[in-house]
PDB file of C-alpha atoms and ligand atoms in Angstrom:
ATOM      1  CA  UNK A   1       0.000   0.000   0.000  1.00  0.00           C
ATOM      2  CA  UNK A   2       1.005   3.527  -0.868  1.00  0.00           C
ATOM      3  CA  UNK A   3       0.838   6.711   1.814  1.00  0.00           C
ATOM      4  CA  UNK A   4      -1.632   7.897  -0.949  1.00  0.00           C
ATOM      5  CA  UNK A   5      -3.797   4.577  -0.513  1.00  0.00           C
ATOM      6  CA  UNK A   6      -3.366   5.202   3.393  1.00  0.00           C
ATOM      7  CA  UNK A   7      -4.550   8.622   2.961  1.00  0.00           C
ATOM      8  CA  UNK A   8      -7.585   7.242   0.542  1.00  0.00           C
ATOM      9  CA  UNK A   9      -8.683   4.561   3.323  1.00  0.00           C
ATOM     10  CA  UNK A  10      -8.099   6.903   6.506  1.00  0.00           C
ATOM     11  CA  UNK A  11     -10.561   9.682   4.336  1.00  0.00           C
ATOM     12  CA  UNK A  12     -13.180   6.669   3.633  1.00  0.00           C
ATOM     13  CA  UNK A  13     -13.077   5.596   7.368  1.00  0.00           C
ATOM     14  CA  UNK A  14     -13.538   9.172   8.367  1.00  0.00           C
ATOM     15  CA  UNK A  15     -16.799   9.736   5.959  1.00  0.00           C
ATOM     16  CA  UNK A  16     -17.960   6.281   7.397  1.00  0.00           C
ATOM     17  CA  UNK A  17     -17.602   7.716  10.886  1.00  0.00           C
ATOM     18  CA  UNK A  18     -18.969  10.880  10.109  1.00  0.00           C
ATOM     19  CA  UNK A  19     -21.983   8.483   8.633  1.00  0.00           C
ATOM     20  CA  UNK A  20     -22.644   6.108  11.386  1.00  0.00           C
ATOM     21  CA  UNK A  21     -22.386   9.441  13.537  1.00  0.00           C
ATOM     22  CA  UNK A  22     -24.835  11.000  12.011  1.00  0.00           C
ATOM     23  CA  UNK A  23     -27.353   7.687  11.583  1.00  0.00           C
ATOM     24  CA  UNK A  24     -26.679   7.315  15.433  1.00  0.00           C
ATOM     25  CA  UNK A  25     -27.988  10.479  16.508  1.00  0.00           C
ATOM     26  CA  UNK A  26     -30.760   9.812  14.554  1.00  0.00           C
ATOM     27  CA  UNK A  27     -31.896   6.701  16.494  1.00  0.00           C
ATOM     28  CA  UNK A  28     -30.951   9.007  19.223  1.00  0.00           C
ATOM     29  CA  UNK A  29     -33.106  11.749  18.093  1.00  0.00           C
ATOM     30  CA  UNK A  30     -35.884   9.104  17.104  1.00  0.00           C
ATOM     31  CA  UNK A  31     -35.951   7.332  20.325  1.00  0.00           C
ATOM     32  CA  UNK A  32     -36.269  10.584  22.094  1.00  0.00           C
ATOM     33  CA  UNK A  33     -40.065  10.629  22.979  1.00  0.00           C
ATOM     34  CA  UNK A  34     -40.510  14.390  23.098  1.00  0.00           C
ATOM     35  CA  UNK A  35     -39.514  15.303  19.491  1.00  0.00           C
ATOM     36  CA  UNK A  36     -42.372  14.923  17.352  1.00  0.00           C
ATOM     37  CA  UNK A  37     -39.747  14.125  14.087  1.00  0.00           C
ATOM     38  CA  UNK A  38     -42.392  13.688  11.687  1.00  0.00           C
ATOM     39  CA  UNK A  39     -43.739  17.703  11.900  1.00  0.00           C
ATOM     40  CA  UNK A  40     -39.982  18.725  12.263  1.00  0.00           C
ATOM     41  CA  UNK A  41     -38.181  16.525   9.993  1.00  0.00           C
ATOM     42  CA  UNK A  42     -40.511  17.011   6.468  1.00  0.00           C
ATOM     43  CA  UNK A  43     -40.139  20.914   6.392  1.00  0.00           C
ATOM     44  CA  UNK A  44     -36.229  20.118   6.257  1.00  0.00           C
ATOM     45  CA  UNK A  45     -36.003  17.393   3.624  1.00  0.00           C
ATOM     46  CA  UNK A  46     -37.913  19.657   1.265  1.00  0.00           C
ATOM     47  CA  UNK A  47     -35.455  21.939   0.918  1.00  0.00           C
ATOM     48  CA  UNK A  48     -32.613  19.470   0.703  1.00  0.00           C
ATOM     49  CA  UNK A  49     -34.341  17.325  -2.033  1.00  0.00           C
ATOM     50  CA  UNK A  50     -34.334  20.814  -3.624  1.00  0.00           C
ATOM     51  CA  UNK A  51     -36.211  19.383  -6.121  1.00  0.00           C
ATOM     52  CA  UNK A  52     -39.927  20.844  -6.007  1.00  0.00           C
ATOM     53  CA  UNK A  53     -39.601  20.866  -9.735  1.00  0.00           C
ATOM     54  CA  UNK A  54     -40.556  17.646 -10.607  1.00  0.00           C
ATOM     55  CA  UNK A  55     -43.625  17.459  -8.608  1.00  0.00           C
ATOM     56  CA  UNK A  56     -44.774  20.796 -10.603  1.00  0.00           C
ATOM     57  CA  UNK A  57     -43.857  19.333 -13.781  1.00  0.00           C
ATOM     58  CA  UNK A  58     -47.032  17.639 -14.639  1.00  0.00           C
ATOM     59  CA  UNK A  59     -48.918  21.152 -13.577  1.00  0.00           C
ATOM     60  CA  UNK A  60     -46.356  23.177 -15.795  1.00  0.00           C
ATOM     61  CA  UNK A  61     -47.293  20.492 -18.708  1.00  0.00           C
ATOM     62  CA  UNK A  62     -51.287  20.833 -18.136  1.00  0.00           C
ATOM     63  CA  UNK A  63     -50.371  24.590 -18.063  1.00  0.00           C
ATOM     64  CA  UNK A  64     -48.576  25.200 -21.334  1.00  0.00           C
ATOM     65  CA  UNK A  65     -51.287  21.934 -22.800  1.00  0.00           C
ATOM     66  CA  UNK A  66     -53.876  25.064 -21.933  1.00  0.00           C
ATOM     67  CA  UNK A  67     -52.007  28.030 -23.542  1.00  0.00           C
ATOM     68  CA  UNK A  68     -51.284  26.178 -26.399  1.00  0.00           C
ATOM     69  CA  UNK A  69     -55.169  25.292 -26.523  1.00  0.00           C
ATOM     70  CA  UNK A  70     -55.919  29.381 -25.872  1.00  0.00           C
ATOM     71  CA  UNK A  71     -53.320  30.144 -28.606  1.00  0.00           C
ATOM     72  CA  UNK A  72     -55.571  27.887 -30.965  1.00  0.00           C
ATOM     73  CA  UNK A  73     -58.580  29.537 -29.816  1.00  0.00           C
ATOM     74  CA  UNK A  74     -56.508  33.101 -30.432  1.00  0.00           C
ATOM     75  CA  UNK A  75     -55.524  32.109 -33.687  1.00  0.00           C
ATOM     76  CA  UNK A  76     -59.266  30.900 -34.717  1.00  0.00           C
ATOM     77  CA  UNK A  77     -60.758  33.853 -33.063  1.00  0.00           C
ATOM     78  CA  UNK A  78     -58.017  36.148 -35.449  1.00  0.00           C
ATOM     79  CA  UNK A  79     -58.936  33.942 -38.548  1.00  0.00           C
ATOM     80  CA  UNK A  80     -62.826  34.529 -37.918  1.00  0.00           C
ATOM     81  CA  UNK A  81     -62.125  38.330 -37.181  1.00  0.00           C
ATOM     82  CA  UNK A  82     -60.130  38.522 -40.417  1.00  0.00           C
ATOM     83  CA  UNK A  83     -62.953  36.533 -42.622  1.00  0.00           C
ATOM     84  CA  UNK A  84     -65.674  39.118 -41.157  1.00  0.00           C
ATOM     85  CA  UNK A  85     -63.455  41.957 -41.960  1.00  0.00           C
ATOM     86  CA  UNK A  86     -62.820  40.848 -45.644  1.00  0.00           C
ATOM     87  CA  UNK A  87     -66.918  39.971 -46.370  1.00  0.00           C
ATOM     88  CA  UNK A  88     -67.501  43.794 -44.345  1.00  0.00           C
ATOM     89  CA  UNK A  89     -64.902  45.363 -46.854  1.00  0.00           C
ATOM     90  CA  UNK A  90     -66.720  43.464 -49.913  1.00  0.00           C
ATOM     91  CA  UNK A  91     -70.025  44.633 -48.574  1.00  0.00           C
ATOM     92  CA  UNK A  92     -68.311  48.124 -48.912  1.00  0.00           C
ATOM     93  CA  UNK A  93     -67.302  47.673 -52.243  1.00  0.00           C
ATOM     94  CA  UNK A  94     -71.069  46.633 -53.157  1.00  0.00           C
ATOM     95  CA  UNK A  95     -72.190  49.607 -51.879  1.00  0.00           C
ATOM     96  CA  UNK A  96     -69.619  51.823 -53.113  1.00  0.00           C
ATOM     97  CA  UNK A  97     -70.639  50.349 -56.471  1.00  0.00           C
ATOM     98  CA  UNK A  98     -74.580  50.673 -56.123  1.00  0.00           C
ATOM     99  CA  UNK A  99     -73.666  54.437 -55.555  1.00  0.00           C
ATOM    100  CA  UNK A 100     -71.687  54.838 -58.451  1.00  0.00           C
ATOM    101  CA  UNK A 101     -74.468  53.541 -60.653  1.00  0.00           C
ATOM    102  CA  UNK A 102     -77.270  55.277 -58.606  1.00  0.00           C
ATOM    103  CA  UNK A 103     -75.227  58.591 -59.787  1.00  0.00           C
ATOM    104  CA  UNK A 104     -74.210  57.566 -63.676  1.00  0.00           C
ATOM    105  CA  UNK A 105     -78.066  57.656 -63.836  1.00  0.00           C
ATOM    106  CA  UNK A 106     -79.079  61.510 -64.961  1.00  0.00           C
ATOM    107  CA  UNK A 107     -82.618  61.134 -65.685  1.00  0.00           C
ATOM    108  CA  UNK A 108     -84.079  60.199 -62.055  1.00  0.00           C
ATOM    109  CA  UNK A 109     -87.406  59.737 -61.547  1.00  0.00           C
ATOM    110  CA  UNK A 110     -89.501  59.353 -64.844  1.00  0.00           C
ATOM    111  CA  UNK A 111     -93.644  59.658 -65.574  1.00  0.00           C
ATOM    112  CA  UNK A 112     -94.865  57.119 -67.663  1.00  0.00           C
ATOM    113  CA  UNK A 113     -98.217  58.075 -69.531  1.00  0.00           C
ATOM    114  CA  UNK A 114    -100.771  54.886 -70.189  1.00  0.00           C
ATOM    115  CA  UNK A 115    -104.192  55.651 -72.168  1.00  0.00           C
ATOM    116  CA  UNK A 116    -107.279  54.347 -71.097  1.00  0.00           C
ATOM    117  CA  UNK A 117    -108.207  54.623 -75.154  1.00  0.00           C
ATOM    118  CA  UNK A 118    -112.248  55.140 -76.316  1.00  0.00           C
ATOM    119  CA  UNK A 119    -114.621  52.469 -76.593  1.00  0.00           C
ATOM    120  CA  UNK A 120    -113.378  50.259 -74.107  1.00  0.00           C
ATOM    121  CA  UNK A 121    -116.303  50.347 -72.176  1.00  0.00           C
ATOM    122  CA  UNK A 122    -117.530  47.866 -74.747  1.00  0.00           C
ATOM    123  CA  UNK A 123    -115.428  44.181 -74.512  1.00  0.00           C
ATOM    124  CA  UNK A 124    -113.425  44.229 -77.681  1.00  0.00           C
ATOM    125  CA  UNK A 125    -110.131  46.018 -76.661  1.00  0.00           C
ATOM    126  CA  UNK A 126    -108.877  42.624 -74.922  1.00  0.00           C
ATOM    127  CA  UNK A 127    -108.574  40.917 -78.149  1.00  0.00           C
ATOM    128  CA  UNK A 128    -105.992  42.864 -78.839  1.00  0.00           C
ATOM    129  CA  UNK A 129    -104.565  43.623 -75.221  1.00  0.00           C
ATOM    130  CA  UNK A 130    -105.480  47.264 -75.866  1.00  0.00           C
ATOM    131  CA  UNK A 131    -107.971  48.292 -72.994  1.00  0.00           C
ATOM    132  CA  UNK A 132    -104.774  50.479 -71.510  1.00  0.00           C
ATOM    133  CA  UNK A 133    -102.480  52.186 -74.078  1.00  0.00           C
ATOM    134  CA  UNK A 134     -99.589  50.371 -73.537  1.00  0.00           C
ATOM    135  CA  UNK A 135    -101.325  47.523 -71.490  1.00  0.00           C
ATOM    136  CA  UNK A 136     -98.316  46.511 -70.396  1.00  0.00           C
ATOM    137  CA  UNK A 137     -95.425  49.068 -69.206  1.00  0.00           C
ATOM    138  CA  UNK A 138     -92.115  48.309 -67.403  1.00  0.00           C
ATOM    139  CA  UNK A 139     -90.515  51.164 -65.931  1.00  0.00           C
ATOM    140  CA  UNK A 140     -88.042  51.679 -63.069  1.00  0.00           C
ATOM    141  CA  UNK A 141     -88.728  52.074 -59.000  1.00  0.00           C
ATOM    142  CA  UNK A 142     -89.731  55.414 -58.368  1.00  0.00           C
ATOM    143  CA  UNK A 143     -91.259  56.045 -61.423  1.00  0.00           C
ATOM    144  CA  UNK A 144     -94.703  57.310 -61.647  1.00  0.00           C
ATOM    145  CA  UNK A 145     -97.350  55.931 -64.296  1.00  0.00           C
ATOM    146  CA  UNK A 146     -99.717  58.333 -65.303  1.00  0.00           C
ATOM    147  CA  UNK A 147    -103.441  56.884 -66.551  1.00  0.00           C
ATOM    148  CA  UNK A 148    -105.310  59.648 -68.785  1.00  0.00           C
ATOM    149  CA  UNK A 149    -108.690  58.424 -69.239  1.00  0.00           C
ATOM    150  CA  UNK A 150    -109.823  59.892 -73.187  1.00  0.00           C
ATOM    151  CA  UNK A 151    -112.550  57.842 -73.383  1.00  0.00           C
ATOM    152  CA  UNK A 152    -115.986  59.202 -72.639  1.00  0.00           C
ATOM    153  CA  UNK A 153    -116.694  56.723 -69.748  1.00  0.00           C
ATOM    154  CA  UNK A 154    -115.285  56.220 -66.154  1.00  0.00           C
ATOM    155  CA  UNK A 155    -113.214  53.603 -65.550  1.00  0.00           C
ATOM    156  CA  UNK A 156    -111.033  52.737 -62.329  1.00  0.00           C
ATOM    157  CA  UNK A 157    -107.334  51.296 -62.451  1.00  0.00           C
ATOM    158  CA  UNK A 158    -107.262  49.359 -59.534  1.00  0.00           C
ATOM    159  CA  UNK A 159    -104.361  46.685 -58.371  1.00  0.00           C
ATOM    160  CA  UNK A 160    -105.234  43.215 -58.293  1.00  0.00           C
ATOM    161  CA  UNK A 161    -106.989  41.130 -61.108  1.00  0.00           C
ATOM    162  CA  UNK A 162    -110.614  40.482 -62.181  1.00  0.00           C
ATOM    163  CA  UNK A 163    -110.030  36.642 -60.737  1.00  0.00           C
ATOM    164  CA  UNK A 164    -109.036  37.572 -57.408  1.00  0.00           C
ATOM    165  CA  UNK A 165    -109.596  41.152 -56.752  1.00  0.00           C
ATOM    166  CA  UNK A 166    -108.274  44.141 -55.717  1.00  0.00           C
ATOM    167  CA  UNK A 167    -105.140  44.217 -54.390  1.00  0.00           C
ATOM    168  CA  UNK A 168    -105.172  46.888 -52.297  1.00  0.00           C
ATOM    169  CA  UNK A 169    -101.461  48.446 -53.835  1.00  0.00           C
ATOM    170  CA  UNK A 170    -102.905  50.999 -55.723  1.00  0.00           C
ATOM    171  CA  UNK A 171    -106.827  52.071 -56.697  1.00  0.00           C
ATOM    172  CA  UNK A 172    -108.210  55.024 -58.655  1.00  0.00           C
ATOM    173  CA  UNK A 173    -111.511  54.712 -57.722  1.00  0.00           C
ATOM    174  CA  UNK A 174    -113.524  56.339 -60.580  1.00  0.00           C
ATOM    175  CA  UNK A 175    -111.727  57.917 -63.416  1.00  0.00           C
ATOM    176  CA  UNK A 176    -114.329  60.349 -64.940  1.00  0.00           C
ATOM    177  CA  UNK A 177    -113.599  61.236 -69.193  1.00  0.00           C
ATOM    178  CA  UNK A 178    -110.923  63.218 -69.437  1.00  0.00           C
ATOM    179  CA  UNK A 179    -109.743  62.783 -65.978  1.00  0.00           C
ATOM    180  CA  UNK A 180    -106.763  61.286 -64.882  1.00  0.00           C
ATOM    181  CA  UNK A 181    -104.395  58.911 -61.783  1.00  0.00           C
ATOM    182  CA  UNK A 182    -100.945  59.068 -61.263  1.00  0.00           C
ATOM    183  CA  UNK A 183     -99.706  56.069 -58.485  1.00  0.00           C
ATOM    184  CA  UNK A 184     -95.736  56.244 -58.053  1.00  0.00           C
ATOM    185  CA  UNK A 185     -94.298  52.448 -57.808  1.00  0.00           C
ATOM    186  CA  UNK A 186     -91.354  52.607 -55.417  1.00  0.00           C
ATOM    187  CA  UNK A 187     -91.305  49.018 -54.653  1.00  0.00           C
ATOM    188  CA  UNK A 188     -90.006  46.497 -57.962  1.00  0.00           C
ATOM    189  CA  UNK A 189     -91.968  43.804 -59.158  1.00  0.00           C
ATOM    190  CA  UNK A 190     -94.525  42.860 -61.519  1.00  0.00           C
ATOM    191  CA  UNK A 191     -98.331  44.955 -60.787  1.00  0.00           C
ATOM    192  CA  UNK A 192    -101.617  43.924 -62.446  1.00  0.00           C
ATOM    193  CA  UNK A 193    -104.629  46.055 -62.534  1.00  0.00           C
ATOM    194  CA  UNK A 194    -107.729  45.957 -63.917  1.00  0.00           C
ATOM    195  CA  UNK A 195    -110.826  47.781 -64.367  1.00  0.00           C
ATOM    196  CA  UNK A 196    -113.649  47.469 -61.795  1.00  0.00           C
ATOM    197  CA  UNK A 197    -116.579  48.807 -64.259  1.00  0.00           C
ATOM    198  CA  UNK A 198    -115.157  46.457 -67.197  1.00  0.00           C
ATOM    199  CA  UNK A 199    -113.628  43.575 -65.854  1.00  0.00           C
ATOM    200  CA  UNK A 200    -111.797  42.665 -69.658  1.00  0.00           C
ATOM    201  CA  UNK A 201    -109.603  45.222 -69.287  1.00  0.00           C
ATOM    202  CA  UNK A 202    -106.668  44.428 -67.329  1.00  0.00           C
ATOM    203  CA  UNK A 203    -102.602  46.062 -67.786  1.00  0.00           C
ATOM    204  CA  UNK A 204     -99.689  45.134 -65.620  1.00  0.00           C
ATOM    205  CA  UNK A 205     -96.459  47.741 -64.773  1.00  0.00           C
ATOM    206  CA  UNK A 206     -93.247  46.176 -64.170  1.00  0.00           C
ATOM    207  CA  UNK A 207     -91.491  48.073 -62.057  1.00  0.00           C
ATOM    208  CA  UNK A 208     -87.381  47.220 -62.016  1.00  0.00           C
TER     209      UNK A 208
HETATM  210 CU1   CU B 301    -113.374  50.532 -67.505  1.00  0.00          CU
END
C-alpha cells in the first residue's frame, strides 16, 4: 500500500464515521419521545431534495397543454375576425358600387303616360290587349305611371286582377272622361290592374 492509498482509506473511514455518527444520533433523536420528528423533519427534507420541480412538472405540462389550446382559440378567433373583416370590406365595395351607378343615372325619376283609349267600355279592346295604351309598361322604381282616361266613360285602375280582386297596392276609384291617376311604384316587381266597371280590361307595370 502507498501513503496515498493510506490517505484514501483513513478519508473513507472518516466519511464512514462521520456516517454512522450522524445515523446514530438519529436513532438518538428518534428514540427521544418528546420530538415529534415527523412535523420537524418534512419541512427540512424539502429543501434538501431541492427538487420541487418535478412534482410541478405535470402542472407546468397541463399549463402550457392550456395556452397552447388558448393560442388555438386566439388564432381561430383572429382567422374569424379577419374573414368578417374581408366579407364587411366586400359589402363596402357593393355599396360603393350601387352608388356609383345610382349617380351615372341623370334622368331620375320618370312619368310614364298609359291611355285608357275610347270604346273600351264595350269588350273588344282585350282581343288585342289594348284596354290600356300600352297595357303593359315596365318602368323603373320610383317612377310614376300616369293613366289619362280619353274615353268618354269612367273607368277605375285598380291593383289586383278580375279573378281575385283588388289588391289593395294601388286604386283610382272612378276615373271620370278626361280625368286622370298618377300612383308612383317605389317598390319592384310585376303589378296587375284591372278595371272594376269592365272587368276585360286588365294592364300590368313592371317596375325594375
Ligand atoms: Cu273601364
Amino acid at each position: 500500500m502507498t501513503s496515498m492509498d493510506k490517505a484514501g482509506m483513513a478519508m473513507a473511514i472518516a466519511i464512514t464515521a462521520i456516517f454512522l455518527g450522524i445515523a446514530a444520533s438519529m436513532g438518538a433523536v428518534q428514540d427521544t419521545p418528546t420530538y415529534t420528528a415527523p412535523v420537524d423533519s418534512t419541512p427540512k427534507v424539502s429543501p434538501e431534495t431541492s427538487e420541487p420541480e418535478p412534482q410541478a412538472d405535470p402542472f407546468a405540462d397541463i399549463a402550457d397543454k392550456v395556452k397552447s389550446e388558448d393560442d388555438t382559440m386566439e388564432k381561430e378567433t383572429v382567422e374569424l375576425e379577419e374573414e368578417i373583416s374581408m366579407e364587411e370590406t366586400h359589402e363596402d365595395i357593393k355599396e360603393e358600387t350601387m352608388v356609383e351607378e345610382t349617380h351615372e343615372e341623370p334622368a331620375g325619376p320618370t312619368t310614364h303616360i298609359v291611355d285608357i283609349p275610347t270604346g273600351t267600355s264595350v269588350p273588344g279592346c282585350e282581343e288585342s290587349n289594348a284596354c290600356y295604351l300600352p297595357a303593359d309598361i315596365t318602368i323603373n322604381a320610383g317612377d310614376t305611371v300616369e293613366w289619362i282616361n280619353v274615353d268618354t266613360a269612367a273607368h277605375t285602375v285598380t291593383g289586383g286582377s278580375p279573378a281575385d280582386g283588388p289588391s289593395g297596392v294601388f286604386d283610382s276609384s272612378l276615373v271620370m272622361a278626361s280625368a286622370n291617376y298618377a300612383f308612383t311604384f317605389d317598390d319592384a316587381g310585376s303589378y296587375d290592374y284591372f278595371c272594376m266597371v269592365h272587368p276585360w280590361m286588365v294592364g300590368s307595370v313592371t317596375v325594375n
